[in-house]
């Protein structure tokens, strides 16, 4: 995955200059950056795992990789259920250590996680959650049987997943005290910071994603969200300054 990381030292120096780089990050949510002046820092990606997977899927969809888009959206939905149960447990004053100990027994089995989600949804909202059955059927065809969907079908599947996440997340936001959403985000950042070597400067960088929690600007429909995501992706590509146009290896430090 890639994130746009501006160098804050350059931006806020006595002789300010703006430089941003598109840098890679992986599962630990940390990107390591060296600007052209030589400032080194770690960029912590402030986005939940499901957000990152949605972004990955949306990028794949825009680039025509339909199977990859559906696989990412499908994984995003599962990580969203985890986000829900984690947040709900946090709201019930369950410590992260205790939650993690419990989660170990369901980490490898998404059906157990979905079961936990269904029960907690019932407790939180006093109603039974009804999943969109089309999601499961389509996902089995694509993920388990390797069927490569056409663009329109992949887009439709991604929109079902988006709607599902959006609907549940808006209900969570309405009862945000029950879910300690800010605390969950801060804890995620702190956990990612543990992957940064001691003494290295750290910048928290938000993702301009398709479903950005940090901006509180989730679009009502998938079409709208995908269009906004595409625009921000194009803008990003235009504004990014590559300080190492000849490749990083050609730059002597
Ligand atoms: Zn710099």
PDB file of C-alpha atoms and ligand atoms in Angstrom:
ATOM      1  CA  UNK A   1       0.000   0.000   0.000  1.00  0.00           C
ATOM      2  CA  UNK A   2       1.091   3.580  -0.512  1.00  0.00           C
ATOM      3  CA  UNK A   3       0.568   6.737   1.505  1.00  0.00           C
ATOM      4  CA  UNK A   4       1.426  10.353   0.817  1.00  0.00           C
ATOM      5  CA  UNK A   5       3.839  11.461   3.530  1.00  0.00           C
ATOM      6  CA  UNK A   6       4.838  15.125   3.737  1.00  0.00           C
ATOM      7  CA  UNK A   7       8.105  15.979   5.513  1.00  0.00           C
ATOM      8  CA  UNK A   8       6.991  18.031   8.511  1.00  0.00           C
ATOM      9  CA  UNK A   9      10.528  19.142   9.303  1.00  0.00           C
ATOM     10  CA  UNK A  10      10.859  20.753   5.871  1.00  0.00           C
ATOM     11  CA  UNK A  11       7.337  22.205   6.056  1.00  0.00           C
ATOM     12  CA  UNK A  12       7.898  23.871   9.431  1.00  0.00           C
ATOM     13  CA  UNK A  13      11.568  24.834   9.071  1.00  0.00           C
ATOM     14  CA  UNK A  14      12.702  28.495   9.104  1.00  0.00           C
ATOM     15  CA  UNK A  15      12.983  28.206   5.338  1.00  0.00           C
ATOM     16  CA  UNK A  16       9.834  26.199   4.653  1.00  0.00           C
ATOM     17  CA  UNK A  17       9.541  23.968   1.629  1.00  0.00           C
ATOM     18  CA  UNK A  18       6.902  21.440   0.767  1.00  0.00           C
ATOM     19  CA  UNK A  19       7.914  17.967  -0.140  1.00  0.00           C
ATOM     20  CA  UNK A  20       5.768  14.871  -0.164  1.00  0.00           C
ATOM     21  CA  UNK A  21       6.511  11.358  -1.132  1.00  0.00           C
ATOM     22  CA  UNK A  22       4.406   8.345  -1.930  1.00  0.00           C
ATOM     23  CA  UNK A  23       5.829   5.682   0.325  1.00  0.00           C
ATOM     24  CA  UNK A  24       5.093   2.001   0.772  1.00  0.00           C
ATOM     25  CA  UNK A  25       3.656   0.490   3.895  1.00  0.00           C
ATOM     26  CA  UNK A  26       2.566  -2.995   4.758  1.00  0.00           C
ATOM     27  CA  UNK A  27       0.641  -4.790   7.474  1.00  0.00           C
ATOM     28  CA  UNK A  28       2.305  -2.999  10.401  1.00  0.00           C
ATOM     29  CA  UNK A  29       0.912   0.361   9.176  1.00  0.00           C
ATOM     30  CA  UNK A  30       4.256   2.158   9.306  1.00  0.00           C
ATOM     31  CA  UNK A  31       6.128   3.750   6.387  1.00  0.00           C
ATOM     32  CA  UNK A  32       9.748   4.835   6.649  1.00  0.00           C
ATOM     33  CA  UNK A  33      10.588   8.066   4.883  1.00  0.00           C
ATOM     34  CA  UNK A  34      13.782   9.954   4.012  1.00  0.00           C
ATOM     35  CA  UNK A  35      13.209  13.341   2.382  1.00  0.00           C
ATOM     36  CA  UNK A  36      15.651  14.802  -0.146  1.00  0.00           C
ATOM     37  CA  UNK A  37      17.278  16.921   2.601  1.00  0.00           C
ATOM     38  CA  UNK A  38      17.897  13.770   4.599  1.00  0.00           C
ATOM     39  CA  UNK A  39      15.241  14.041   7.313  1.00  0.00           C
ATOM     40  CA  UNK A  40      14.308  10.542   8.371  1.00  0.00           C
ATOM     41  CA  UNK A  41      11.010   9.740  10.006  1.00  0.00           C
ATOM     42  CA  UNK A  42       8.348   7.104  10.361  1.00  0.00           C
ATOM     43  CA  UNK A  43       4.846   7.791   9.076  1.00  0.00           C
ATOM     44  CA  UNK A  44       2.172   6.002  11.066  1.00  0.00           C
ATOM     45  CA  UNK A  45      -0.890   5.347   8.951  1.00  0.00           C
ATOM     46  CA  UNK A  46      -3.989   6.350  10.867  1.00  0.00           C
ATOM     47  CA  UNK A  47      -6.490   4.059   9.243  1.00  0.00           C
ATOM     48  CA  UNK A  48      -8.141   0.931  10.536  1.00  0.00           C
ATOM     49  CA  UNK A  49      -7.269  -2.311   8.781  1.00  0.00           C
ATOM     50  CA  UNK A  50     -10.691  -2.456   7.106  1.00  0.00           C
ATOM     51  CA  UNK A  51     -10.201   1.092   5.758  1.00  0.00           C
ATOM     52  CA  UNK A  52      -6.832   0.129   4.289  1.00  0.00           C
ATOM     53  CA  UNK A  53      -8.329  -2.962   2.668  1.00  0.00           C
ATOM     54  CA  UNK A  54     -11.202  -0.908   1.216  1.00  0.00           C
ATOM     55  CA  UNK A  55      -8.662   1.512  -0.267  1.00  0.00           C
ATOM     56  CA  UNK A  56      -6.656  -1.346  -1.703  1.00  0.00           C
ATOM     57  CA  UNK A  57      -9.830  -2.809  -3.209  1.00  0.00           C
ATOM     58  CA  UNK A  58     -11.010   0.530  -4.609  1.00  0.00           C
ATOM     59  CA  UNK A  59      -7.630   1.063  -6.278  1.00  0.00           C
ATOM     60  CA  UNK A  60      -7.768  -2.430  -7.766  1.00  0.00           C
ATOM     61  CA  UNK A  61     -11.312  -1.817  -9.031  1.00  0.00           C
ATOM     62  CA  UNK A  62     -10.318   1.470 -10.699  1.00  0.00           C
ATOM     63  CA  UNK A  63      -7.371  -0.294 -12.329  1.00  0.00           C
ATOM     64  CA  UNK A  64      -9.591  -3.111 -13.629  1.00  0.00           C
ATOM     65  CA  UNK A  65      -8.377  -5.862 -11.269  1.00  0.00           C
ATOM     66  CA  UNK A  66     -11.814  -7.160 -10.403  1.00  0.00           C
ATOM     67  CA  UNK A  67     -10.845 -10.350  -8.562  1.00  0.00           C
ATOM     68  CA  UNK A  68      -8.380  -8.445  -6.361  1.00  0.00           C
ATOM     69  CA  UNK A  69     -10.974  -5.742  -5.697  1.00  0.00           C
ATOM     70  CA  UNK A  70     -13.545  -8.296  -4.511  1.00  0.00           C
ATOM     71  CA  UNK A  71     -10.953 -10.162  -2.419  1.00  0.00           C
ATOM     72  CA  UNK A  72      -9.942  -6.919  -0.676  1.00  0.00           C
ATOM     73  CA  UNK A  73     -13.528  -5.823  -0.055  1.00  0.00           C
ATOM     74  CA  UNK A  74     -14.391  -9.247   1.269  1.00  0.00           C
ATOM     75  CA  UNK A  75     -11.423  -9.128   3.685  1.00  0.00           C
ATOM     76  CA  UNK A  76     -12.382  -5.560   4.612  1.00  0.00           C
ATOM     77  CA  UNK A  77     -15.838  -6.684   5.709  1.00  0.00           C
ATOM     78  CA  UNK A  78     -14.339  -9.363   7.968  1.00  0.00           C
ATOM     79  CA  UNK A  79     -11.908  -6.861   9.496  1.00  0.00           C
ATOM     80  CA  UNK A  80     -14.805  -4.465   9.956  1.00  0.00           C
ATOM     81  CA  UNK A  81     -16.638  -7.067  12.063  1.00  0.00           C
ATOM     82  CA  UNK A  82     -13.467  -7.352  14.145  1.00  0.00           C
ATOM     83  CA  UNK A  83     -13.360  -3.546  14.464  1.00  0.00           C
ATOM     84  CA  UNK A  84     -16.978  -3.652  15.676  1.00  0.00           C
ATOM     85  CA  UNK A  85     -16.442  -6.307  18.329  1.00  0.00           C
ATOM     86  CA  UNK A  86     -13.173  -4.712  19.450  1.00  0.00           C
ATOM     87  CA  UNK A  87     -14.856  -1.304  19.789  1.00  0.00           C
ATOM     88  CA  UNK A  88     -17.883  -2.767  21.539  1.00  0.00           C
ATOM     89  CA  UNK A  89     -15.619  -4.589  24.025  1.00  0.00           C
ATOM     90  CA  UNK A  90     -13.727  -1.344  24.616  1.00  0.00           C
ATOM     91  CA  UNK A  91     -17.028   0.389  25.370  1.00  0.00           C
ATOM     92  CA  UNK A  92     -17.715  -2.350  27.916  1.00  0.00           C
ATOM     93  CA  UNK A  93     -14.439  -1.505  29.692  1.00  0.00           C
ATOM     94  CA  UNK A  94     -12.693  -4.689  28.559  1.00  0.00           C
ATOM     95  CA  UNK A  95      -8.925  -4.136  28.463  1.00  0.00           C
ATOM     96  CA  UNK A  96      -7.095  -4.667  25.184  1.00  0.00           C
ATOM     97  CA  UNK A  97      -4.928  -7.419  26.690  1.00  0.00           C
ATOM     98  CA  UNK A  98      -7.986  -9.317  27.829  1.00  0.00           C
ATOM     99  CA  UNK A  99      -9.697  -8.815  24.485  1.00  0.00           C
ATOM    100  CA  UNK A 100      -6.604 -10.021  22.609  1.00  0.00           C
ATOM    101  CA  UNK A 101      -6.443 -13.103  24.797  1.00  0.00           C
ATOM    102  CA  UNK A 102     -10.059 -13.911  23.908  1.00  0.00           C
ATOM    103  CA  UNK A 103      -9.625 -13.008  20.233  1.00  0.00           C
ATOM    104  CA  UNK A 104      -6.804 -15.557  19.824  1.00  0.00           C
ATOM    105  CA  UNK A 105      -9.397 -18.316  19.955  1.00  0.00           C
ATOM    106  CA  UNK A 106     -11.327 -16.823  17.037  1.00  0.00           C
ATOM    107  CA  UNK A 107      -8.580 -15.093  15.041  1.00  0.00           C
ATOM    108  CA  UNK A 108      -8.299 -17.941  12.518  1.00  0.00           C
ATOM    109  CA  UNK A 109     -12.037 -18.510  12.153  1.00  0.00           C
ATOM    110  CA  UNK A 110     -14.059 -15.753  10.581  1.00  0.00           C
ATOM    111  CA  UNK A 111     -17.348 -17.549  11.363  1.00  0.00           C
ATOM    112  CA  UNK A 112     -16.620 -17.273  15.096  1.00  0.00           C
ATOM    113  CA  UNK A 113     -15.921 -13.570  14.658  1.00  0.00           C
ATOM    114  CA  UNK A 114     -19.151 -13.119  12.727  1.00  0.00           C
ATOM    115  CA  UNK A 115     -21.008 -14.918  15.523  1.00  0.00           C
ATOM    116  CA  UNK A 116     -19.510 -12.569  18.098  1.00  0.00           C
ATOM    117  CA  UNK A 117     -20.488  -9.620  15.920  1.00  0.00           C
ATOM    118  CA  UNK A 118     -24.111 -10.825  15.642  1.00  0.00           C
ATOM    119  CA  UNK A 119     -24.428 -11.175  19.403  1.00  0.00           C
ATOM    120  CA  UNK A 120     -22.822  -7.817  20.191  1.00  0.00           C
ATOM    121  CA  UNK A 121     -24.914  -6.096  17.521  1.00  0.00           C
ATOM    122  CA  UNK A 122     -28.010  -7.490  19.246  1.00  0.00           C
ATOM    123  CA  UNK A 123     -26.817  -6.229  22.642  1.00  0.00           C
ATOM    124  CA  UNK A 124     -25.892  -2.790  21.289  1.00  0.00           C
ATOM    125  CA  UNK A 125     -28.919  -2.082  19.119  1.00  0.00           C
ATOM    126  CA  UNK A 126     -31.585  -4.437  20.519  1.00  0.00           C
ATOM    127  CA  UNK A 127     -32.320  -5.835  17.087  1.00  0.00           C
ATOM    128  CA  UNK A 128     -31.135  -8.789  15.018  1.00  0.00           C
ATOM    129  CA  UNK A 129     -28.612  -7.994  12.337  1.00  0.00           C
ATOM    130  CA  UNK A 130     -29.684  -9.036   8.836  1.00  0.00           C
ATOM    131  CA  UNK A 131     -26.772  -9.581   6.520  1.00  0.00           C
ATOM    132  CA  UNK A 132     -27.158  -9.131   2.776  1.00  0.00           C
ATOM    133  CA  UNK A 133     -27.210 -12.794   1.619  1.00  0.00           C
ATOM    134  CA  UNK A 134     -25.920 -11.856  -1.848  1.00  0.00           C
ATOM    135  CA  UNK A 135     -22.543 -10.949  -0.354  1.00  0.00           C
ATOM    136  CA  UNK A 136     -21.862 -14.477   0.908  1.00  0.00           C
ATOM    137  CA  UNK A 137     -22.961 -16.190  -2.317  1.00  0.00           C
ATOM    138  CA  UNK A 138     -20.907 -13.911  -4.531  1.00  0.00           C
ATOM    139  CA  UNK A 139     -17.854 -14.057  -2.254  1.00  0.00           C
ATOM    140  CA  UNK A 140     -17.857 -17.876  -2.292  1.00  0.00           C
ATOM    141  CA  UNK A 141     -17.854 -17.889  -6.081  1.00  0.00           C
ATOM    142  CA  UNK A 142     -14.995 -15.412  -6.346  1.00  0.00           C
ATOM    143  CA  UNK A 143     -12.818 -16.193  -3.331  1.00  0.00           C
ATOM    144  CA  UNK A 144     -13.280 -19.948  -3.054  1.00  0.00           C
ATOM    145  CA  UNK A 145     -13.844 -20.893  -6.688  1.00  0.00           C
ATOM    146  CA  UNK A 146     -11.603 -18.239  -8.227  1.00  0.00           C
ATOM    147  CA  UNK A 147     -14.255 -16.888 -10.599  1.00  0.00           C
ATOM    148  CA  UNK A 148     -13.038 -13.628 -12.160  1.00  0.00           C
ATOM    149  CA  UNK A 149     -16.005 -11.244 -12.150  1.00  0.00           C
ATOM    150  CA  UNK A 150     -16.770  -8.717 -14.866  1.00  0.00           C
ATOM    151  CA  UNK A 151     -16.383  -5.039 -13.984  1.00  0.00           C
ATOM    152  CA  UNK A 152     -20.069  -4.367 -13.382  1.00  0.00           C
ATOM    153  CA  UNK A 153     -20.472  -7.416 -11.129  1.00  0.00           C
ATOM    154  CA  UNK A 154     -17.332  -6.557  -9.145  1.00  0.00           C
ATOM    155  CA  UNK A 155     -18.525  -2.972  -8.733  1.00  0.00           C
ATOM    156  CA  UNK A 156     -21.909  -4.235  -7.557  1.00  0.00           C
ATOM    157  CA  UNK A 157     -20.291  -6.546  -4.995  1.00  0.00           C
ATOM    158  CA  UNK A 158     -18.050  -3.754  -3.700  1.00  0.00           C
ATOM    159  CA  UNK A 159     -21.095  -1.506  -3.355  1.00  0.00           C
ATOM    160  CA  UNK A 160     -22.933  -4.156  -1.284  1.00  0.00           C
ATOM    161  CA  UNK A 161     -19.955  -4.394   1.066  1.00  0.00           C
ATOM    162  CA  UNK A 162     -19.631  -0.608   1.223  1.00  0.00           C
ATOM    163  CA  UNK A 163     -23.328  -0.232   2.078  1.00  0.00           C
ATOM    164  CA  UNK A 164     -23.072  -2.886   4.770  1.00  0.00           C
ATOM    165  CA  UNK A 165     -20.081  -1.221   6.437  1.00  0.00           C
ATOM    166  CA  UNK A 166     -21.543   2.257   6.034  1.00  0.00           C
ATOM    167  CA  UNK A 167     -24.882   1.263   7.563  1.00  0.00           C
ATOM    168  CA  UNK A 168     -23.303  -0.374  10.619  1.00  0.00           C
ATOM    169  CA  UNK A 169     -20.684   2.345  11.076  1.00  0.00           C
ATOM    170  CA  UNK A 170     -23.297   5.123  11.035  1.00  0.00           C
ATOM    171  CA  UNK A 171     -25.206   3.271  13.784  1.00  0.00           C
ATOM    172  CA  UNK A 172     -21.945   3.007  15.750  1.00  0.00           C
ATOM    173  CA  UNK A 173     -21.309   6.735  15.298  1.00  0.00           C
ATOM    174  CA  UNK A 174     -24.781   7.512  16.646  1.00  0.00           C
ATOM    175  CA  UNK A 175     -23.811   5.661  19.821  1.00  0.00           C
ATOM    176  CA  UNK A 176     -20.153   6.623  19.764  1.00  0.00           C
ATOM    177  CA  UNK A 177     -19.828   6.581  23.576  1.00  0.00           C
ATOM    178  CA  UNK A 178     -20.670   2.868  23.521  1.00  0.00           C
ATOM    179  CA  UNK A 179     -17.856   2.146  21.106  1.00  0.00           C
ATOM    180  CA  UNK A 180     -15.046   4.448  22.351  1.00  0.00           C
ATOM    181  CA  UNK A 181     -14.114   5.104  18.717  1.00  0.00           C
ATOM    182  CA  UNK A 182     -11.465   7.734  19.477  1.00  0.00           C
ATOM    183  CA  UNK A 183      -9.827   5.527  22.063  1.00  0.00           C
ATOM    184  CA  UNK A 184      -9.733   2.600  19.630  1.00  0.00           C
ATOM    185  CA  UNK A 185      -7.981   4.817  17.062  1.00  0.00           C
ATOM    186  CA  UNK A 186      -5.453   6.138  19.587  1.00  0.00           C
ATOM    187  CA  UNK A 187      -4.689   2.615  20.713  1.00  0.00           C
ATOM    188  CA  UNK A 188      -4.143   1.512  17.113  1.00  0.00           C
ATOM    189  CA  UNK A 189      -1.660   4.376  16.579  1.00  0.00           C
ATOM    190  CA  UNK A 190       0.182   3.493  19.792  1.00  0.00           C
ATOM    191  CA  UNK A 191       0.386  -0.169  18.740  1.00  0.00           C
ATOM    192  CA  UNK A 192       1.815   0.807  15.345  1.00  0.00           C
ATOM    193  CA  UNK A 193       4.312   3.109  17.020  1.00  0.00           C
ATOM    194  CA  UNK A 194       5.862   0.054  18.680  1.00  0.00           C
ATOM    195  CA  UNK A 195       7.179  -0.901  15.219  1.00  0.00           C
ATOM    196  CA  UNK A 196       9.223   2.314  15.018  1.00  0.00           C
ATOM    197  CA  UNK A 197      12.869   2.167  16.160  1.00  0.00           C
ATOM    198  CA  UNK A 198      13.605   4.079  19.358  1.00  0.00           C
ATOM    199  CA  UNK A 199      14.451   7.737  18.863  1.00  0.00           C
ATOM    200  CA  UNK A 200      13.070   7.982  15.329  1.00  0.00           C
ATOM    201  CA  UNK A 201      10.724  10.900  14.645  1.00  0.00           C
ATOM    202  CA  UNK A 202       7.113   9.952  14.081  1.00  0.00           C
ATOM    203  CA  UNK A 203       4.361  11.588  12.033  1.00  0.00           C
ATOM    204  CA  UNK A 204       0.748  10.444  12.114  1.00  0.00           C
ATOM    205  CA  UNK A 205      -0.612  10.517   8.585  1.00  0.00           C
ATOM    206  CA  UNK A 206      -4.304  10.131   7.766  1.00  0.00           C
ATOM    207  CA  UNK A 207      -5.421   8.295   4.655  1.00  0.00           C
ATOM    208  CA  UNK A 208      -7.648  10.027   2.107  1.00  0.00           C
ATOM    209  CA  UNK A 209      -9.491   6.799   1.672  1.00  0.00           C
ATOM    210  CA  UNK A 210     -12.753   5.624   0.218  1.00  0.00           C
ATOM    211  CA  UNK A 211     -14.256   5.345   3.712  1.00  0.00           C
ATOM    212  CA  UNK A 212     -12.221   7.752   5.830  1.00  0.00           C
ATOM    213  CA  UNK A 213     -13.016   7.483   9.521  1.00  0.00           C
ATOM    214  CA  UNK A 214     -10.661  10.331  10.417  1.00  0.00           C
ATOM    215  CA  UNK A 215     -12.404  12.920   8.227  1.00  0.00           C
ATOM    216  CA  UNK A 216     -15.945  11.967   9.270  1.00  0.00           C
ATOM    217  CA  UNK A 217     -16.756  12.320   5.584  1.00  0.00           C
ATOM    218  CA  UNK A 218     -18.123   8.969   4.574  1.00  0.00           C
ATOM    219  CA  UNK A 219     -20.164   9.193   1.389  1.00  0.00           C
ATOM    220  CA  UNK A 220     -23.743   7.940   1.330  1.00  0.00           C
ATOM    221  CA  UNK A 221     -23.312   5.702  -1.697  1.00  0.00           C
ATOM    222  CA  UNK A 222     -20.496   3.621  -3.120  1.00  0.00           C
ATOM    223  CA  UNK A 223     -20.666   5.394  -6.513  1.00  0.00           C
ATOM    224  CA  UNK A 224     -20.182   8.732  -4.806  1.00  0.00           C
ATOM    225  CA  UNK A 225     -17.364   7.373  -2.613  1.00  0.00           C
ATOM    226  CA  UNK A 226     -15.588   5.756  -5.561  1.00  0.00           C
ATOM    227  CA  UNK A 227     -15.792   8.968  -7.583  1.00  0.00           C
ATOM    228  CA  UNK A 228     -14.367  11.024  -4.692  1.00  0.00           C
ATOM    229  CA  UNK A 229     -11.656   8.414  -4.158  1.00  0.00           C
ATOM    230  CA  UNK A 230     -10.717   8.507  -7.850  1.00  0.00           C
ATOM    231  CA  UNK A 231     -10.500  12.308  -7.807  1.00  0.00           C
ATOM    232  CA  UNK A 232      -8.309  12.374  -4.710  1.00  0.00           C
ATOM    233  CA  UNK A 233      -6.103   9.648  -6.204  1.00  0.00           C
ATOM    234  CA  UNK A 234      -5.615  11.704  -9.372  1.00  0.00           C
ATOM    235  CA  UNK A 235      -4.932  14.859  -7.383  1.00  0.00           C
ATOM    236  CA  UNK A 236      -2.406  12.982  -5.275  1.00  0.00           C
ATOM    237  CA  UNK A 237      -0.576  11.803  -8.354  1.00  0.00           C
ATOM    238  CA  UNK A 238      -0.422  15.358  -9.722  1.00  0.00           C
ATOM    239  CA  UNK A 239       0.774  16.989  -6.494  1.00  0.00           C
ATOM    240  CA  UNK A 240       3.312  14.454  -5.346  1.00  0.00           C
ATOM    241  CA  UNK A 241       6.882  15.644  -5.662  1.00  0.00           C
ATOM    242  CA  UNK A 242       9.375  12.907  -6.263  1.00  0.00           C
ATOM    243  CA  UNK A 243      12.594  14.058  -4.629  1.00  0.00           C
ATOM    244  CA  UNK A 244      14.444  11.117  -6.148  1.00  0.00           C
ATOM    245  CA  UNK A 245      13.406  11.228  -9.824  1.00  0.00           C
ATOM    246  CA  UNK A 246      16.398   9.100 -10.803  1.00  0.00           C
ATOM    247  CA  UNK A 247      15.647   6.534  -8.110  1.00  0.00           C
ATOM    248  CA  UNK A 248      16.587   6.539  -4.477  1.00  0.00           C
ATOM    249  CA  UNK A 249      19.758   4.479  -5.040  1.00  0.00           C
ATOM    250  CA  UNK A 250      21.233   7.321  -7.166  1.00  0.00           C
ATOM    251  CA  UNK A 251      20.933   9.786  -4.310  1.00  0.00           C
ATOM    252  CA  UNK A 252      23.974  10.032  -2.067  1.00  0.00           C
ATOM    253  CA  UNK A 253      23.225  10.859   1.557  1.00  0.00           C
TER     254      UNK A 253
HETATM  255 ZN1  LIG B   1      12.647  17.161   5.114  1.00  0.00          ZN
END
